[in-house]
Amino acid sequence: MGEGKRGKPSSELERLRIFESLATEYFRMVELFKPDGAALPPDSVEGERRHWVELFRAALLRKFIVRDEHVSLKLVVRALRLCNFRVDRKVAEGTEEVARLFTAEMVQGRRRLLSGLAQDDGPDLFEDVLYGRLLHGDADRFRRSEWADDYSRLSSVAASRFDAEHALRKALDVVSYGLTNELLRQPAVPPDDAGPP
C-alpha cells in the first residue's frame, strides 16, 4: 500500500517543511502537557486527565509512524535522501540513523503487548482504539477494542508508540539543520523514478 494522493505534498521539499512544522508542534505539545509528579491512581481525576492526554499524544504521533502517512518517518527519510543535493555528510549520516531508529515494532505497537490482548500478527491495537473509539466509531474496531476500558492496558498499548519519539526527534534535528543551512532542495529526478525508500 503506497502513499495516498489526497493531500499529498506538491514536492519532497514541501514534505520536509510540513514535517518540520508538525514535529515542532508535536514536541511543544509534549512539553506543555508533561505530567508533573509521581504516578496517580487511574480512578482519580488527575489520573484520568493524564490518561486522556496520553491518548491524545499517541494519536498526534500517529502521522509520523504509520508508513503511508504523508509525513511518516519512512517518507521523510526518503525525502531527505532525495533532497540532500550537496550530499552533506551530517544530513546523510543523520538520515541513516533515523532509518535505523525507526522500526516496524514502533508502527505496530508490538513491543509492550500484554498477554491476551492480541495475536502477534493481528491488527494494530491502537488503531482499533483510534478508529473504534476516538475518531470514527467503526463498529468492528469498537468491538475489537472493548478491552480499552482497562486504563492500564490501554496506557501500555499507547505507550508502545512513544518509542518512536527518539527517531522523530532525530529526524526533526536533521531536517531543521538541512533547511536552515540550505542543504536541501527539490530533486531533479521525480521521486517515482528515484527507487525505493
Short mmCIF file of C-alpha atoms in Angstrom, two decimals:
data_model
loop_
_atom_site.label_atom_id
_atom_site.label_comp_id
_atom_site.label_asym_id
_atom_site.label_seq_id
_atom_site.Cartn_x
_atom_site.Cartn_y
_atom_site.Cartn_z
CA MET A 1 0.00 0.00 0.00
CA GLY A 2 1.54 3.31 -1.05
CA GLU A 3 1.10 6.92 -0.09
CA GLY A 4 -2.36 8.20 -0.98
CA LYS A 5 -2.82 11.02 -3.50
CA ARG A 6 -5.24 13.02 -1.35
CA GLY A 7 -3.47 15.91 0.37
CA LYS A 8 -0.08 14.78 -0.88
CA PRO A 9 2.69 17.42 -0.67
CA SER A 10 3.50 19.06 -4.01
CA SER A 11 7.19 18.19 -3.63
CA GLU A 12 9.61 16.31 -1.42
CA LEU A 13 10.95 19.62 -0.14
CA GLU A 14 7.43 20.67 0.86
CA ARG A 15 7.07 17.32 2.66
CA LEU A 16 10.16 18.18 4.72
CA ARG A 17 8.87 21.67 5.53
CA ILE A 18 5.49 20.32 6.60
CA PHE A 19 7.21 17.63 8.67
CA GLU A 20 9.41 20.22 10.41
CA SER A 21 6.37 22.31 11.35
CA LEU A 22 4.27 19.37 12.59
CA ALA A 23 7.10 17.69 14.51
CA THR A 24 7.94 21.00 16.21
CA GLU A 25 4.27 21.38 17.20
CA TYR A 26 4.21 17.80 18.48
CA PHE A 27 7.20 18.27 20.78
CA ARG A 28 5.78 21.58 22.01
CA MET A 29 2.55 19.79 22.94
CA VAL A 30 4.52 17.08 24.76
CA GLU A 31 6.37 19.75 26.73
CA LEU A 32 3.21 21.70 27.59
CA PHE A 33 1.33 18.64 28.84
CA LYS A 34 4.20 16.86 30.59
CA PRO A 35 2.83 15.20 33.75
CA ASP A 36 4.25 16.53 36.98
CA GLY A 37 4.80 14.33 39.98
CA ALA A 38 4.55 10.64 40.67
CA ALA A 39 2.12 8.09 39.29
CA LEU A 40 -1.50 8.54 40.31
CA PRO A 41 -4.36 6.08 40.67
CA PRO A 42 -6.18 5.89 37.31
CA ASP A 43 -9.56 6.40 39.01
CA SER A 44 -8.53 9.84 40.33
CA VAL A 45 -9.46 12.95 38.34
CA GLU A 46 -5.79 13.74 37.68
CA GLY A 47 -5.10 10.12 36.72
CA GLU A 48 -7.97 10.20 34.23
CA ARG A 49 -6.74 13.55 32.83
CA ARG A 50 -3.27 12.07 32.30
CA HIS A 51 -4.82 9.07 30.59
CA TRP A 52 -6.64 11.29 28.06
CA VAL A 53 -3.54 13.43 27.45
CA GLU A 54 -1.59 10.23 26.78
CA LEU A 55 -4.19 9.04 24.26
CA PHE A 56 -4.20 12.42 22.54
CA ARG A 57 -0.40 12.36 22.39
CA ALA A 58 -0.40 8.87 20.84
CA ALA A 59 -3.00 9.99 18.28
CA LEU A 60 -0.86 13.03 17.34
CA LEU A 61 2.20 10.81 16.98
CA ARG A 62 0.38 8.52 14.53
CA LYS A 63 1.04 10.63 11.41
CA PHE A 64 4.79 10.22 11.93
CA ILE A 65 4.86 6.45 12.37
CA VAL A 66 2.15 4.98 10.12
CA ARG A 67 4.15 4.23 6.99
CA ASP A 68 1.86 5.67 4.32
CA GLU A 69 1.04 8.97 6.02
CA HIS A 70 2.44 11.99 4.14
CA VAL A 71 4.88 12.91 6.93
CA SER A 72 5.74 9.42 8.15
CA LEU A 73 9.35 8.87 9.13
CA LYS A 74 9.63 6.38 6.26
CA LEU A 75 8.73 9.07 3.69
CA VAL A 76 10.74 11.76 5.49
CA VAL A 77 13.86 9.55 5.28
CA ARG A 78 13.18 9.08 1.57
CA ALA A 79 12.71 12.84 1.08
CA LEU A 80 15.95 13.59 2.95
CA ARG A 81 17.87 11.18 0.73
CA LEU A 82 16.37 12.75 -2.40
CA CYS A 83 16.76 16.40 -1.33
CA ASN A 84 20.32 16.22 0.05
CA PHE A 85 21.70 17.76 -3.17
CA ARG A 86 25.04 18.78 -1.62
CA VAL A 87 25.48 15.25 -0.29
CA ASP A 88 26.10 16.80 3.10
CA ARG A 89 27.68 14.24 5.40
CA LYS A 90 25.81 15.35 8.54
CA VAL A 91 22.45 15.17 6.73
CA ALA A 92 23.32 11.77 5.20
CA GLU A 93 24.51 10.23 8.48
CA GLY A 94 21.55 11.65 10.41
CA THR A 95 19.14 10.30 7.80
CA GLU A 96 20.61 6.80 8.09
CA GLU A 97 20.41 6.99 11.89
CA VAL A 98 16.70 7.86 11.66
CA ALA A 99 16.20 4.89 9.30
CA ARG A 100 17.89 2.59 11.86
CA LEU A 101 15.92 4.00 14.80
CA PHE A 102 12.52 3.70 13.12
CA THR A 103 11.41 0.06 13.44
CA ALA A 104 8.37 -1.96 12.43
CA GLU A 105 7.60 -2.55 16.13
CA MET A 106 7.05 1.19 16.54
CA VAL A 107 4.47 1.17 13.78
CA GLN A 108 2.57 -1.86 15.03
CA GLY A 109 2.96 -1.30 18.77
CA ARG A 110 4.19 -4.83 19.45
CA ARG A 111 6.99 -4.24 21.97
CA ARG A 112 4.78 -3.78 25.01
CA LEU A 113 1.85 -6.01 24.17
CA LEU A 114 0.36 -7.58 27.22
CA SER A 115 -0.51 -11.24 27.00
CA GLY A 116 -4.04 -11.92 25.90
CA LEU A 117 -4.56 -8.63 24.09
CA ALA A 118 -3.94 -9.73 20.52
CA GLN A 119 -2.09 -12.16 18.33
CA ASP A 120 1.37 -11.05 17.18
CA ASP A 121 0.14 -10.89 13.60
CA GLY A 122 -3.17 -9.22 14.46
CA PRO A 123 -4.25 -5.67 13.70
CA ASP A 124 -2.64 -2.66 15.34
CA LEU A 125 -4.26 -2.34 18.75
CA PHE A 126 -4.02 1.43 18.98
CA GLU A 127 -5.55 1.83 15.51
CA ASP A 128 -8.57 -0.12 16.79
CA VAL A 129 -8.91 2.30 19.71
CA LEU A 130 -8.32 5.32 17.49
CA TYR A 131 -10.90 4.42 14.83
CA GLY A 132 -13.28 2.45 17.01
CA ARG A 133 -13.50 4.88 19.93
CA LEU A 134 -11.75 8.22 19.43
CA LEU A 135 -12.33 9.30 15.82
CA HIS A 136 -14.91 7.32 13.85
CA GLY A 137 -16.79 4.77 15.91
CA ASP A 138 -16.20 1.91 13.42
CA ALA A 139 -18.26 -0.99 14.79
CA ASP A 140 -15.74 -3.78 14.11
CA ARG A 141 -12.89 -1.79 15.65
CA PHE A 142 -15.08 -0.75 18.58
CA ARG A 143 -15.77 -4.42 19.34
CA ARG A 144 -12.07 -5.33 18.98
CA SER A 145 -11.14 -2.55 21.41
CA GLU A 146 -13.56 -3.40 24.24
CA TRP A 147 -10.51 -4.10 26.42
CA ALA A 148 -9.71 -0.33 26.21
CA ASP A 149 -11.83 0.35 29.31
CA ASP A 150 -8.87 -1.08 31.24
CA TYR A 151 -6.73 2.07 31.58
CA SER A 152 -3.52 0.22 32.42
CA ARG A 153 -3.76 -1.96 29.30
CA LEU A 154 -4.70 0.98 27.10
CA SER A 155 -1.82 3.05 28.50
CA SER A 156 0.57 0.20 27.74
CA VAL A 157 -0.59 -0.02 24.13
CA ALA A 158 -0.43 3.77 23.64
CA ALA A 159 2.99 3.94 25.32
CA SER A 160 4.42 1.42 22.84
CA ARG A 161 4.17 4.15 20.21
CA PHE A 162 6.24 6.59 22.26
CA ASP A 163 9.37 4.55 21.48
CA ALA A 164 9.27 6.38 18.12
CA GLU A 165 9.88 9.78 19.73
CA HIS A 166 13.67 9.33 19.69
CA ALA A 167 13.62 8.69 15.93
CA LEU A 168 11.20 11.59 15.46
CA ARG A 169 13.45 13.98 17.41
CA LYS A 170 16.48 12.91 15.37
CA ALA A 171 14.56 13.39 12.10
CA LEU A 172 13.44 16.86 13.21
CA ASP A 173 17.03 17.80 14.05
CA VAL A 174 18.29 16.61 10.65
CA VAL A 175 15.50 18.32 8.68
CA SER A 176 15.90 21.59 10.61
CA TYR A 177 19.68 21.53 10.11
CA GLY A 178 19.31 20.84 6.38
CA LEU A 179 16.68 23.54 5.82
CA THR A 180 18.41 26.18 7.96
CA ASN A 181 21.73 25.66 6.16
CA GLU A 182 20.09 25.45 2.70
CA LEU A 183 21.43 21.95 2.14
CA LEU A 184 18.13 20.55 0.89
CA ARG A 185 16.34 21.23 -2.38
CA GLN A 186 13.81 19.56 -4.62
CA PRO A 187 15.46 16.67 -6.52
CA ALA A 188 15.86 16.88 -10.29
CA VAL A 189 14.68 13.26 -10.66
CA PRO A 190 10.95 12.77 -9.97
CA PRO A 191 10.56 10.77 -6.72
CA ASP A 192 8.76 7.90 -8.50
CA ASP A 193 11.93 7.34 -10.56
CA ALA A 194 14.31 7.53 -7.62
CA GLY A 195 13.94 3.95 -6.46
CA PRO A 196 12.65 2.52 -3.16
CA PRO A 197 12.86 4.46 0.12
#
